[in-house]
Coordinates of N, CA and C and ligand atoms in Angstrom, one line a residue:
X337 N 130.5 -130.7 -51.5 CA 129.6 -130.1 -52.5 C 129.9 -128.6 -52.6
X338 N 130.8 -128.1 -51.7 CA 131.1 -126.6 -51.8 C 131.8 -126.3 -53.1
X339 N 132.7 -127.1 -53.5 CA 133.4 -126.8 -54.8 C 132.4 -126.8 -56.0
X340 N 131.5 -127.8 -55.9 CA 130.5 -127.9 -57.0 C 129.6 -126.6 -57.0
X341 N 129.2 -126.2 -55.8 CA 128.4 -125.0 -55.7 C 129.1 -123.8 -56.2
X342 N 130.4 -123.7 -55.8 CA 131.2 -122.6 -56.3 C 131.3 -122.6 -57.8
X343 N 131.5 -123.8 -58.4 CA 131.7 -123.9 -59.8 C 130.4 -123.4 -60.5
X344 N 129.2 -123.9 -60.0 CA 128.0 -123.6 -60.7 C 127.7 -122.1 -60.6
X345 N 128.0 -121.5 -59.5 CA 127.8 -120.0 -59.3 C 128.7 -119.2 -60.3
X346 N 130.0 -119.7 -60.3 CA 131.0 -119.0 -61.1 C 130.5 -119.1 -62.6
X347 N 130.1 -120.3 -63.0 CA 129.7 -120.5 -64.4 C 128.5 -119.7 -64.8
X348 N 127.5 -119.7 -63.8 CA 126.3 -119.0 -64.0 C 126.6 -117.5 -64.1
X349 N 127.4 -117.0 -63.3 CA 127.8 -115.5 -63.4 C 128.4 -115.2 -64.8
X350 N 129.3 -116.1 -65.2 CA 130.0 -115.9 -66.5 C 128.9 -115.9 -67.6
X351 N 128.0 -116.9 -67.6 CA 127.0 -116.9 -68.7 C 126.1 -115.7 -68.7
X352 N 125.7 -115.2 -67.5 CA 124.8 -114.1 -67.4 C 125.6 -112.8 -67.8
X353 N 126.8 -112.7 -67.5 CA 127.6 -111.5 -67.9 C 127.8 -111.6 -69.5
X354 N 127.8 -112.8 -70.0 CA 128.1 -112.9 -71.4 C 126.8 -112.7 -72.3
X355 N 125.7 -113.4 -71.9 CA 124.5 -113.3 -72.7 C 123.2 -113.2 -71.9
X356 N 123.3 -112.6 -70.7 CA 122.2 -112.2 -69.9 C 121.3 -113.4 -69.3
X357 N 121.6 -114.6 -69.7 CA 120.9 -115.8 -69.2 C 121.8 -116.9 -68.9
X358 N 121.4 -117.8 -68.0 CA 122.2 -119.0 -67.7 C 121.3 -120.2 -68.0
X359 N 121.6 -121.0 -69.0 CA 120.8 -122.2 -69.3 C 121.5 -123.4 -68.7
X360 N 120.8 -123.9 -67.7 CA 121.4 -124.9 -66.8 C 120.6 -126.2 -66.9
X361 N 121.2 -127.3 -67.2 CA 120.6 -128.6 -67.3 C 120.8 -129.4 -66.0
X362 N 119.8 -129.8 -65.3 CA 119.9 -130.5 -64.1 C 119.9 -132.0 -64.3
X363 N 120.5 -132.8 -63.4 CA 120.4 -134.2 -63.4 C 119.7 -134.7 -62.2
X364 N 119.4 -136.0 -62.2 CA 118.8 -136.6 -61.0 C 119.8 -137.4 -60.2
X365 N 119.4 -138.0 -59.2 CA 120.3 -138.8 -58.4 C 120.7 -138.1 -57.1
X366 N 121.4 -138.9 -56.2 CA 121.7 -138.4 -54.9 C 122.8 -137.3 -54.9
X367 N 123.8 -137.5 -55.8 CA 124.9 -136.5 -55.7 C 124.4 -135.1 -56.2
X368 N 123.7 -135.0 -57.3 CA 123.2 -133.7 -57.7 C 122.2 -133.1 -56.6
X369 N 121.5 -134.0 -55.9 CA 120.6 -133.5 -54.9 C 121.3 -132.7 -53.8
X370 N 122.5 -133.3 -53.4 CA 123.3 -132.6 -52.4 C 123.8 -131.3 -52.9
X371 N 124.1 -131.2 -54.2 CA 124.5 -129.9 -54.7 C 123.3 -128.9 -54.7
X372 N 122.1 -129.3 -55.0 CA 121.0 -128.4 -55.0 C 120.7 -127.9 -53.6
X373 N 120.8 -128.8 -52.6 CA 120.6 -128.4 -51.3 C 121.6 -127.4 -50.8
X374 N 122.8 -127.5 -51.3 CA 123.9 -126.5 -50.9 C 123.5 -125.2 -51.6
X375 N 123.2 -125.2 -52.9 CA 122.9 -124.0 -53.6 C 121.8 -123.2 -53.0
X376 N 120.8 -123.9 -52.4 CA 119.6 -123.3 -51.9 C 119.9 -122.6 -50.5
X377 N 121.1 -122.9 -49.9 CA 121.3 -122.2 -48.6 C 121.7 -120.7 -48.9
X378 N 121.3 -119.9 -47.9 CA 121.4 -118.4 -48.1 C 122.8 -117.9 -48.5
X379 N 123.8 -118.5 -47.9 CA 125.2 -118.0 -48.2 C 125.6 -118.2 -49.7
X380 N 125.0 -119.2 -50.3 CA 125.3 -119.5 -51.7 C 124.3 -118.8 -52.6
X381 N 123.0 -118.9 -52.2 CA 121.9 -118.5 -53.2 C 122.0 -117.0 -53.5
X382 N 122.5 -116.3 -52.5 CA 122.6 -114.8 -52.7 C 123.6 -114.4 -53.8
X383 N 124.4 -115.4 -54.2 CA 125.5 -115.0 -55.2 C 125.1 -115.1 -56.6
X384 N 123.8 -115.5 -56.9 CA 123.5 -115.6 -58.4 C 122.1 -114.9 -58.6
X385 N 122.0 -114.3 -59.7 CA 120.7 -113.7 -60.1 C 119.8 -114.8 -60.7
X386 N 119.1 -115.5 -59.8 CA 118.3 -116.7 -60.2 C 117.2 -116.4 -61.2
X387 N 116.8 -115.1 -61.3 CA 115.8 -114.7 -62.2 C 116.3 -114.9 -63.7
X388 N 117.6 -114.9 -63.8 CA 118.2 -115.0 -65.1 C 118.5 -116.5 -65.5
X389 N 118.1 -117.4 -64.7 CA 118.4 -118.8 -64.9 C 117.2 -119.6 -65.6
X390 N 117.5 -120.3 -66.7 CA 116.5 -121.2 -67.2 C 116.9 -122.6 -66.9
X391 N 116.1 -123.3 -66.2 CA 116.4 -124.7 -65.8 C 115.8 -125.7 -66.8
X392 N 116.6 -126.6 -67.3 CA 116.1 -127.7 -68.1 C 116.5 -129.0 -67.4
X393 N 116.0 -130.1 -67.9 CA 116.3 -131.4 -67.3 C 117.1 -132.3 -68.3
X394 N 118.1 -132.9 -67.7 CA 118.9 -133.9 -68.5 C 118.1 -135.2 -68.7
X395 N 117.3 -135.6 -67.7 CA 116.5 -136.8 -67.9 C 115.4 -136.7 -66.9
X396 N 114.4 -137.7 -67.1 CA 113.3 -137.8 -66.2 C 112.9 -139.3 -66.2
X397 N 112.4 -139.7 -65.0 CA 111.8 -141.0 -64.9 C 110.3 -140.8 -65.3
X398 N 109.7 -141.7 -66.0 CA 108.3 -141.6 -66.4 C 107.3 -141.8 -65.3
X399 N 107.2 -140.8 -64.4 CA 106.3 -140.9 -63.3 C 105.8 -139.4 -63.1
X400 N 104.7 -139.3 -62.4 CA 104.2 -137.9 -62.2 C 105.1 -137.1 -61.3
X401 N 105.0 -135.7 -61.5 CA 106.0 -134.8 -60.8 C 106.0 -134.9 -59.3
X402 N 104.9 -135.4 -58.7 CA 104.9 -135.5 -57.2 C 105.3 -136.9 -56.8
X403 N 105.8 -137.8 -57.7 CA 106.2 -139.1 -57.3 C 107.6 -139.0 -56.7
X404 N 107.9 -139.9 -55.7 CA 109.2 -139.8 -55.0 C 110.4 -140.1 -56.0
X405 N 110.1 -140.7 -57.1 CA 111.2 -141.0 -58.1 C 111.4 -139.9 -59.1
X406 N 110.6 -138.8 -59.1 CA 110.6 -137.8 -60.1 C 111.8 -136.9 -59.9
X407 N 112.6 -136.7 -61.0 CA 113.8 -135.8 -60.9 C 113.3 -134.4 -60.8
X408 N 112.2 -134.0 -61.4 CA 111.6 -132.7 -61.2 C 111.2 -132.5 -59.8
X409 N 110.5 -133.5 -59.2 CA 110.1 -133.5 -57.8 C 111.3 -133.2 -56.9
X410 N 112.4 -133.9 -57.1 CA 113.6 -133.8 -56.3 C 114.1 -132.3 -56.4
X411 N 114.2 -131.8 -57.7 CA 114.7 -130.5 -57.9 C 113.8 -129.5 -57.3
X412 N 112.5 -129.7 -57.4 CA 111.5 -128.8 -56.8 C 111.7 -128.7 -55.3
X413 N 111.9 -129.8 -54.7 CA 112.0 -129.8 -53.2 C 113.3 -129.2 -52.7
X414 N 114.4 -129.6 -53.5 CA 115.8 -129.2 -53.0 C 116.2 -127.9 -53.5
X415 N 115.6 -127.4 -54.6 CA 116.1 -126.2 -55.2 C 115.1 -125.1 -55.6
X416 N 114.1 -125.5 -56.4 CA 113.1 -124.5 -56.9 C 112.3 -123.9 -55.7
X417 N 111.8 -124.8 -54.9 CA 110.9 -124.3 -53.8 C 111.7 -123.4 -52.8
X418 N 112.8 -123.9 -52.3 CA 113.6 -123.0 -51.4 C 114.0 -121.7 -52.0
X419 N 114.3 -121.7 -53.3 CA 114.7 -120.4 -53.9 C 113.6 -119.6 -54.5
X420 N 112.4 -120.1 -54.4 CA 111.2 -119.4 -55.0 C 111.3 -119.2 -56.5
X421 N 111.8 -120.3 -57.2 CA 111.9 -120.2 -58.7 C 110.5 -120.4 -59.3
X422 N 110.0 -119.4 -60.1 CA 108.7 -119.6 -60.7 C 108.7 -120.7 -61.8
X423 N 107.5 -121.3 -62.0 CA 107.4 -122.4 -62.9 C 107.9 -122.0 -64.3
X424 N 107.7 -120.7 -64.6 CA 108.0 -120.2 -66.0 C 109.5 -120.3 -66.3
X425 N 110.3 -120.5 -65.3 CA 111.8 -120.6 -65.5 C 112.2 -122.1 -65.6
X426 N 111.3 -123.0 -65.4 CA 111.6 -124.4 -65.4 C 111.0 -125.1 -66.6
X427 N 111.8 -125.7 -67.4 CA 111.4 -126.5 -68.5 C 111.3 -127.9 -68.1
X428 N 110.1 -128.4 -67.8 CA 110.0 -129.7 -67.1 C 109.7 -130.8 -68.2
X429 N 110.3 -132.0 -68.0 CA 109.9 -133.1 -68.8 C 108.6 -133.7 -68.3
X430 N 107.6 -134.0 -69.2 CA 106.4 -134.5 -68.7 C 106.4 -136.0 -68.5
X431 N 107.0 -136.4 -67.3 CA 107.2 -137.8 -67.0 C 105.8 -138.5 -66.8
X432 N 104.8 -137.7 -66.6 CA 103.5 -138.3 -66.3 C 102.7 -138.7 -67.6
X433 N 103.3 -138.2 -68.8 CA 102.6 -138.5 -70.0 C 102.6 -140.1 -70.3
X434 N 101.5 -140.7 -70.5 CA 101.5 -142.2 -70.7 C 102.2 -142.5 -72.0
X435 N 102.5 -141.5 -72.9 CA 103.2 -141.8 -74.1 C 104.5 -141.1 -74.1
X436 N 105.6 -141.8 -73.6 CA 106.9 -141.2 -73.5 C 107.4 -140.7 -74.9
X437 N 107.0 -141.3 -76.0 CA 107.5 -140.8 -77.3 C 106.9 -139.4 -77.5
X438 N 105.7 -139.2 -77.1 CA 105.1 -137.8 -77.3 C 105.7 -136.8 -76.3
X439 N 106.0 -137.3 -75.1 CA 106.6 -136.4 -74.1 C 108.0 -136.0 -74.6
X440 N 108.7 -136.9 -75.2 CA 110.1 -136.6 -75.7 C 110.0 -135.6 -76.8
X441 N 109.0 -135.7 -77.7 CA 108.9 -134.8 -78.8 C 108.4 -133.4 -78.3
X442 N 107.5 -133.4 -77.3 CA 107.1 -132.2 -76.7 C 108.2 -131.4 -76.1
X443 N 109.1 -132.2 -75.4 CA 110.2 -131.6 -74.7 C 111.2 -130.9 -75.7
X444 N 111.4 -131.6 -76.8 CA 112.3 -131.0 -77.8 C 111.7 -129.7 -78.3
X445 N 110.4 -129.7 -78.5 CA 109.7 -128.5 -79.0 C 109.9 -127.3 -77.9
X446 N 109.7 -127.7 -76.7 CA 109.9 -126.7 -75.6 C 111.3 -126.2 -75.6
X447 N 112.3 -127.1 -75.7 CA 113.7 -126.6 -75.7 C 113.9 -125.7 -76.9
X448 N 113.3 -126.0 -78.0 CA 113.5 -125.1 -79.2 C 113.0 -123.7 -79.0
X449 N 111.9 -123.6 -78.2 CA 111.4 -122.2 -77.9 C 112.0 -121.6 -76.7
X450 N 112.7 -122.3 -75.8 CA 113.2 -121.7 -74.6 C 114.7 -121.5 -74.7
X451 N 115.4 -122.2 -75.5 CA 116.9 -122.2 -75.4 C 117.5 -121.6 -76.7
X452 N 118.7 -121.1 -76.6 CA 119.4 -120.6 -77.8 C 119.8 -121.9 -78.6
X453 N 119.8 -121.7 -80.0 CA 120.2 -122.8 -80.8 C 121.4 -122.4 -81.7
X454 N 122.3 -123.4 -81.8 CA 123.5 -123.1 -82.7 C 123.5 -124.3 -83.7
X455 N 123.3 -124.0 -84.9 CA 123.2 -125.0 -85.9 C 121.9 -125.9 -85.7
X456 N 122.2 -127.2 -85.5 CA 121.0 -128.1 -85.3 C 120.8 -128.4 -83.9
X457 N 121.5 -127.8 -82.9 CA 121.4 -128.2 -81.5 C 121.2 -127.1 -80.6
X458 N 120.6 -127.3 -79.4 CA 120.5 -126.3 -78.4 C 121.9 -126.0 -77.8
X459 N 122.1 -124.8 -77.3 CA 123.4 -124.4 -76.7 C 123.2 -124.2 -75.3
X460 N 123.4 -125.2 -74.5 CA 123.3 -125.1 -73.0 C 124.6 -124.6 -72.4
X461 N 124.5 -123.8 -71.4 CA 125.7 -123.3 -70.7 C 126.4 -124.3 -69.9
X462 N 125.6 -125.0 -69.1 CA 126.1 -126.0 -68.2 C 125.2 -127.2 -68.1
X463 N 125.8 -128.4 -68.2 CA 125.0 -129.6 -68.0 C 125.6 -130.3 -66.8
X464 N 124.8 -130.6 -65.8 CA 125.2 -131.3 -64.6 C 125.0 -132.8 -64.8
X465 N 126.0 -133.6 -64.5 CA 125.8 -135.0 -64.7 C 126.2 -135.8 -63.4
X466 N 125.4 -136.7 -63.0 CA 125.9 -137.8 -62.1 C 126.4 -138.9 -62.9
X467 N 127.0 -139.9 -62.3 CA 127.5 -141.1 -63.0 C 127.0 -142.3 -62.4
X468 N 126.4 -143.2 -63.2 CA 125.9 -144.5 -62.6 C 127.1 -145.5 -62.5
X469 N 126.9 -146.5 -61.7 CA 128.0 -147.5 -61.6 C 128.2 -148.3 -62.8
X470 N 127.3 -148.3 -63.7 CA 127.4 -149.0 -65.0 C 127.9 -148.0 -66.1
X471 N 128.3 -146.8 -65.7 CA 128.8 -145.8 -66.7 C 127.7 -145.0 -67.4
X472 N 126.5 -145.1 -66.9 CA 125.4 -144.3 -67.5 C 125.5 -142.8 -67.1
X473 N 125.0 -142.0 -67.9 CA 124.8 -140.6 -67.6 C 123.3 -140.3 -68.0
X474 N 122.8 -139.2 -67.4 CA 121.3 -139.0 -67.5 C 120.6 -140.3 -67.7
X475 N 119.7 -140.5 -68.7 CA 119.2 -141.8 -68.8 C 119.7 -142.5 -70.1
X476 N 121.0 -142.3 -70.3 CA 121.7 -143.0 -71.4 C 122.4 -144.2 -70.8
X477 N 121.9 -145.4 -70.9 CA 122.5 -146.5 -70.3 C 123.3 -147.3 -71.4
X478 N 124.3 -148.0 -70.9 CA 125.1 -148.8 -71.9 C 124.3 -149.7 -72.7
X479 N 124.6 -149.7 -74.0 CA 123.9 -150.7 -74.9 C 122.5 -150.3 -75.3
X480 N 122.0 -149.1 -74.9 CA 120.6 -148.8 -75.3 C 120.6 -147.9 -76.6
X481 N 119.5 -148.0 -77.3 CA 119.5 -147.4 -78.6 C 119.6 -145.9 -78.6
X482 N 119.2 -145.3 -77.5 CA 119.2 -143.8 -77.4 C 120.7 -143.3 -77.5
X483 N 121.6 -144.1 -77.2 CA 123.0 -143.7 -77.3 C 123.5 -143.4 -78.7
X484 N 122.8 -144.1 -79.7 CA 123.2 -143.9 -81.1 C 122.4 -142.8 -81.8
X485 N 121.5 -142.2 -81.1 CA 120.6 -141.1 -81.7 C 121.5 -140.0 -82.2
X486 N 121.3 -139.6 -83.5 CA 122.2 -138.6 -84.1 C 121.5 -137.3 -84.3
X487 N 120.2 -137.3 -84.3 CA 119.4 -136.1 -84.7 C 118.5 -135.5 -83.7
X488 N 117.8 -136.4 -83.0 CA 116.8 -135.9 -82.0 C 117.5 -135.4 -80.8
X489 N 116.8 -134.5 -80.1 CA 117.4 -133.9 -78.8 C 117.0 -134.6 -77.6
X490 N 115.8 -135.2 -77.7 CA 115.2 -135.9 -76.5 C 114.6 -137.2 -77.0
X491 N 114.8 -138.3 -76.3 CA 114.2 -139.6 -76.7 C 113.8 -140.3 -75.5
X492 N 112.8 -141.2 -75.6 CA 112.5 -142.2 -74.6 C 113.6 -143.2 -74.5
X493 N 113.8 -143.8 -73.3 CA 114.8 -144.9 -73.2 C 114.4 -145.8 -72.1
X494 N 115.0 -146.9 -72.0 CA 114.7 -147.9 -70.9 C 115.9 -148.0 -70.0
X495 N 115.6 -148.0 -68.7 CA 116.6 -148.2 -67.7 C 116.7 -149.7 -67.3
X496 N 117.8 -150.2 -66.9 CA 117.9 -151.7 -66.5 C 117.3 -151.9 -65.1
X497 N 117.3 -150.8 -64.3 CA 116.8 -151.0 -62.9 C 115.9 -149.7 -62.6
X498 N 115.2 -149.8 -61.4 CA 114.4 -148.7 -61.0 C 113.3 -148.4 -61.9
X499 N 112.8 -147.2 -62.0 CA 111.8 -146.8 -63.0 C 112.3 -147.1 -64.4
X500 N 111.7 -148.1 -65.1 CA 112.3 -148.5 -66.4 C 112.1 -147.4 -67.5
X501 N 111.0 -146.8 -67.5 CA 110.7 -145.9 -68.6 C 111.3 -144.5 -68.3
X502 N 112.1 -144.0 -69.2 CA 112.8 -142.7 -69.0 C 112.6 -141.8 -70.2
X503 N 112.9 -140.5 -70.0 CA 113.1 -139.5 -71.0 C 114.5 -139.0 -70.9
X504 N 115.2 -138.8 -71.9 CA 116.6 -138.3 -71.8 C 117.0 -137.4 -72.9
X505 N 117.9 -136.5 -72.5 CA 118.6 -135.7 -73.6 C 119.5 -136.7 -74.3
X506 N 119.9 -136.4 -75.5 CA 120.8 -137.3 -76.3 C 122.2 -136.7 -76.2
X507 N 123.2 -137.5 -76.6 CA 124.6 -137.1 -76.6 C 124.8 -135.9 -77.5
X508 N 124.0 -135.8 -78.5 CA 124.2 -134.6 -79.4 C 124.0 -133.3 -78.7
X509 N 123.0 -133.3 -77.7 CA 122.7 -132.1 -76.9 C 123.9 -131.9 -75.9
X510 N 124.2 -132.9 -75.2 CA 125.2 -132.8 -74.2 C 126.6 -132.4 -74.8
X511 N 126.9 -132.9 -76.0 CA 128.2 -132.6 -76.6 C 128.2 -131.2 -77.3
X512 N 127.1 -130.5 -77.2 CA 127.1 -129.1 -77.7 C 127.1 -128.1 -76.5
X513 N 127.1 -128.6 -75.3 CA 127.1 -127.7 -74.1 C 128.4 -126.9 -74.0
X514 N 128.4 -125.8 -73.4 CA 129.6 -125.0 -73.1 C 130.5 -125.8 -72.1
X515 N 129.8 -126.2 -71.0 CA 130.5 -127.0 -70.0 C 129.6 -128.1 -69.5
X516 N 130.3 -129.3 -69.3 CA 129.6 -130.4 -68.7 C 130.3 -130.7 -67.4
X517 N 129.6 -130.8 -66.3 CA 130.2 -131.0 -65.0 C 129.7 -132.3 -64.5
X518 N 130.7 -133.2 -64.3 CA 130.4 -134.5 -63.6 C 130.6 -134.3 -62.1
X519 N 129.7 -134.8 -61.4 CA 129.7 -134.8 -59.9 C 129.7 -136.2 -59.4
X520 N 130.7 -136.7 -58.9 CA 130.7 -138.1 -58.5 C 131.4 -138.3 -57.1
X521 N 130.7 -139.0 -56.3 CA 131.2 -139.2 -54.9 C 131.0 -140.7 -54.5
X522 N 131.9 -141.1 -53.6 CA 131.7 -142.5 -53.0 C 132.5 -143.6 -53.6
X523 N 132.9 -144.5 -52.8 CA 133.7 -145.6 -53.2 C 133.0 -146.5 -54.2
X524 N 131.7 -146.6 -54.2 CA 131.0 -147.4 -55.2 C 131.2 -147.0 -56.6
X525 N 131.7 -145.7 -56.8 CA 131.9 -145.2 -58.2 C 133.3 -145.3 -58.6
X526 N 134.2 -145.7 -57.7 CA 135.7 -145.7 -58.0 C 136.0 -146.4 -59.2
X527 N 135.5 -147.6 -59.4 CA 135.9 -148.4 -60.5 C 135.4 -147.9 -61.8
X528 N 134.2 -147.3 -61.8 CA 133.6 -146.8 -63.1 C 134.3 -145.4 -63.4
X529 N 134.7 -144.7 -62.4 CA 135.4 -143.5 -62.7 C 136.8 -143.8 -63.4
X530 N 137.4 -144.8 -62.9 CA 138.7 -145.3 -63.5 C 138.4 -145.7 -64.9
X531 N 137.3 -146.5 -65.1 CA 137.0 -147.0 -66.4 C 136.8 -145.9 -67.5
X532 N 136.1 -144.9 -67.0 CA 135.8 -143.8 -67.9 C 137.0 -142.9 -68.2
X533 N 137.8 -142.6 -67.1 CA 138.9 -141.6 -67.3 C 140.2 -142.3 -67.7
X534 N 140.4 -143.6 -67.3 CA 141.6 -144.3 -67.7 C 141.2 -145.6 -68.3
X535 N 140.5 -145.6 -69.5 CA 140.0 -146.9 -70.0 C 141.1 -147.8 -70.4
X536 N 140.8 -149.1 -70.2 CA 141.8 -150.2 -70.6 C 141.2 -151.1 -71.7
X537 N 139.9 -151.0 -72.0 CA 139.3 -151.9 -73.0 C 138.4 -151.1 -73.9
X538 N 138.1 -151.7 -75.0 CA 137.2 -151.0 -76.0 C 135.8 -150.8 -75.3
X539 N 135.4 -151.7 -74.5 CA 134.1 -151.5 -73.9 C 134.1 -150.3 -72.9
X540 N 135.2 -150.1 -72.2 CA 135.3 -149.0 -71.3 C 135.3 -147.7 -72.1
X541 N 136.0 -147.7 -73.3 CA 136.1 -146.5 -74.1 C 134.7 -146.1 -74.7
X542 N 133.8 -147.0 -74.7 CA 132.5 -146.6 -75.3 C 131.4 -146.5 -74.3
X543 N 131.7 -146.5 -73.0 CA 130.7 -146.3 -72.0 C 130.0 -145.0 -72.2
X544 N 128.7 -144.8 -71.9 CA 128.0 -143.5 -72.1 C 128.8 -142.3 -71.6
X545 N 129.4 -142.4 -70.4 CA 130.1 -141.3 -69.8 C 131.4 -141.0 -70.6
X546 N 132.0 -142.0 -71.2 CA 133.2 -141.8 -72.0 C 132.9 -141.1 -73.3
X547 N 131.6 -141.1 -73.7 CA 131.2 -140.4 -75.0 C 130.9 -139.0 -74.8
X548 N 131.1 -138.4 -73.6 CA 130.9 -137.0 -73.4 C 132.1 -136.3 -73.8
X549 N 132.1 -135.6 -75.0 CA 133.2 -134.9 -75.5 C 132.7 -133.6 -76.2
X550 N 132.4 -132.6 -75.5 CA 131.8 -131.4 -76.1 C 132.6 -130.9 -77.2
X551 N 131.9 -130.6 -78.3 CA 132.7 -130.1 -79.5 C 133.4 -128.8 -79.3
X552 N 132.7 -127.9 -78.6 CA 133.4 -126.6 -78.4 C 133.2 -126.2 -76.9
X553 N 133.4 -127.2 -76.1 CA 133.2 -126.9 -74.6 C 134.2 -127.7 -73.8
X554 N 133.9 -127.7 -72.5 CA 134.8 -128.3 -71.6 C 134.1 -129.4 -70.8
X555 N 134.8 -130.4 -70.3 CA 134.3 -131.3 -69.3 C 135.1 -131.1 -68.1
X556 N 134.3 -131.0 -67.0 CA 135.0 -130.8 -65.6 C 134.5 -132.0 -64.8
X557 N 135.4 -132.6 -64.1 CA 135.1 -133.7 -63.2 C 135.3 -133.2 -61.7
X558 N 134.3 -133.3 -60.9 CA 134.5 -133.1 -59.5 C 134.3 -134.4 -58.7
X559 N 135.4 -134.9 -58.1 CA 135.3 -136.2 -57.5 C 135.8 -136.1 -56.0
X560 N 135.2 -136.9 -55.2 CA 135.8 -136.9 -53.8 C 136.9 -138.0 -53.8
X561 N 137.6 -138.1 -52.7 CA 138.7 -139.0 -52.6 C 138.3 -140.4 -52.9
X562 N 137.1 -140.8 -52.3 CA 136.7 -142.2 -52.5 C 136.4 -142.5 -54.0
X563 N 135.8 -141.6 -54.7 CA 135.4 -141.9 -56.1 C 136.7 -141.9 -57.0
X564 N 137.7 -141.2 -56.5 CA 138.9 -141.1 -57.4 C 140.0 -142.1 -57.0
X565 N 139.7 -143.0 -56.0 CA 140.7 -143.8 -55.4 C 141.4 -144.7 -56.4
X566 N 140.7 -145.1 -57.5 CA 141.4 -146.1 -58.4 C 142.1 -145.4 -59.6
X567 N 142.1 -144.1 -59.6 CA 142.8 -143.4 -60.7 C 144.3 -143.4 -60.4
X568 N 145.1 -143.6 -61.4 CA 146.5 -143.6 -61.1 C 146.9 -142.1 -61.1
X569 N 146.2 -141.2 -61.8 CA 146.6 -139.8 -61.8 C 146.4 -139.2 -60.4
X570 N 145.5 -139.7 -59.6 CA 145.3 -139.1 -58.3 C 146.6 -139.3 -57.4
X571 N 147.3 -140.4 -57.7 CA 148.5 -140.7 -56.9 C 149.6 -139.7 -57.3
X572 N 149.5 -139.1 -58.4 CA 150.5 -138.1 -58.8 C 150.1 -136.7 -58.4
X573 N 148.9 -136.6 -57.8 CA 148.5 -135.2 -57.5 C 149.3 -134.8 -56.2
X574 N 149.8 -133.5 -56.2 CA 150.6 -133.1 -55.1 C 149.9 -133.3 -53.7
X575 N 148.6 -133.0 -53.7 CA 147.9 -133.1 -52.4 C 147.7 -134.5 -51.9
X576 N 148.0 -135.5 -52.7 CA 147.8 -136.9 -52.2 C 149.1 -137.5 -51.9
X577 N 150.2 -136.8 -52.1 CA 151.5 -137.4 -51.7 C 151.7 -137.4 -50.2
X578 N 152.5 -138.4 -49.8 CA 152.6 -138.5 -48.4 C 153.7 -137.5 -47.8
X579 N 154.7 -137.2 -48.6 CA 155.8 -136.3 -48.1 C 155.3 -134.9 -47.8
Ligands
6PG739 C1 118.8 -140.3 -62.7 C2 120.0 -139.7 -63.3 C3 121.2 -140.6 -63.3 C4 122.0 -140.2 -62.1 C5 123.1 -141.3 -61.9 C6 123.9 -141.0 -60.6 O1 117.7 -139.8 -63.0 O2 118.9 -141.3 -62.0 O3 119.9 -138.6 -64.0 O4 122.0 -140.4 -64.5 O5 122.6 -139.0 -62.1 O6 122.5 -142.5 -61.8 O7 123.0 -141.1 -59.5 P1 123.5 -141.1 -58.0 O8 124.2 -139.8 -57.8 O9 122.3 -141.3 -57.2 O10 124.4 -142.3 -57.9

């Protein structure tokens, strides 16, 4: 997680130097949580002006903020609370709203008032993404209608497992970010990492993660050895050669 923490701090410093604020979209899941815990440690946290950070969410499970499955709750425990981030800097998705459609529209309104806008879309500095074994990112699951959304920034969606009802940013928002950072670890992700980065079929080419192609930005993948094990490119990497 040290490389990921290094990257986030570097990107945050760059954004703050450029436009005085850092608009950072957080993801849920175990891999992002390990990053937040690292960032919250003193040796890392002292390297960024956290007052200049606006935190938004890539997705949320439709549960109250104190529920164990809440992405906000996870970020609150691992990052906001340890760093003393005030609520005013956190744009939270209202997972507790019994009407996810209303919560999605409210979140889009909040983003409109908190984030810079370029054309029809918000301009986020950095979007952090985990990767599901089925190729999902945020709460954009393969074959779900939210993937085809062309106009809205935030929509309700359904997950195939776990908390079914979700709120998620759309690809239109993710693909206008300056940087999208994928964080993927563990052997369980090796085959989907290969499918996304070295697709062999039409289905693999259209996985949600494969549709992340920022128009004027960059995609960065941080993988551990286990997650990258099925990539052919890793075998050509100098550090993985045996000689
Ligand atoms: C969520 C997510 C989701 C997550 C991936 C990877 O709320 O679950 O935002 O997209 O990042 O499923 O999660 P893991 O790191 O736990 O495998």
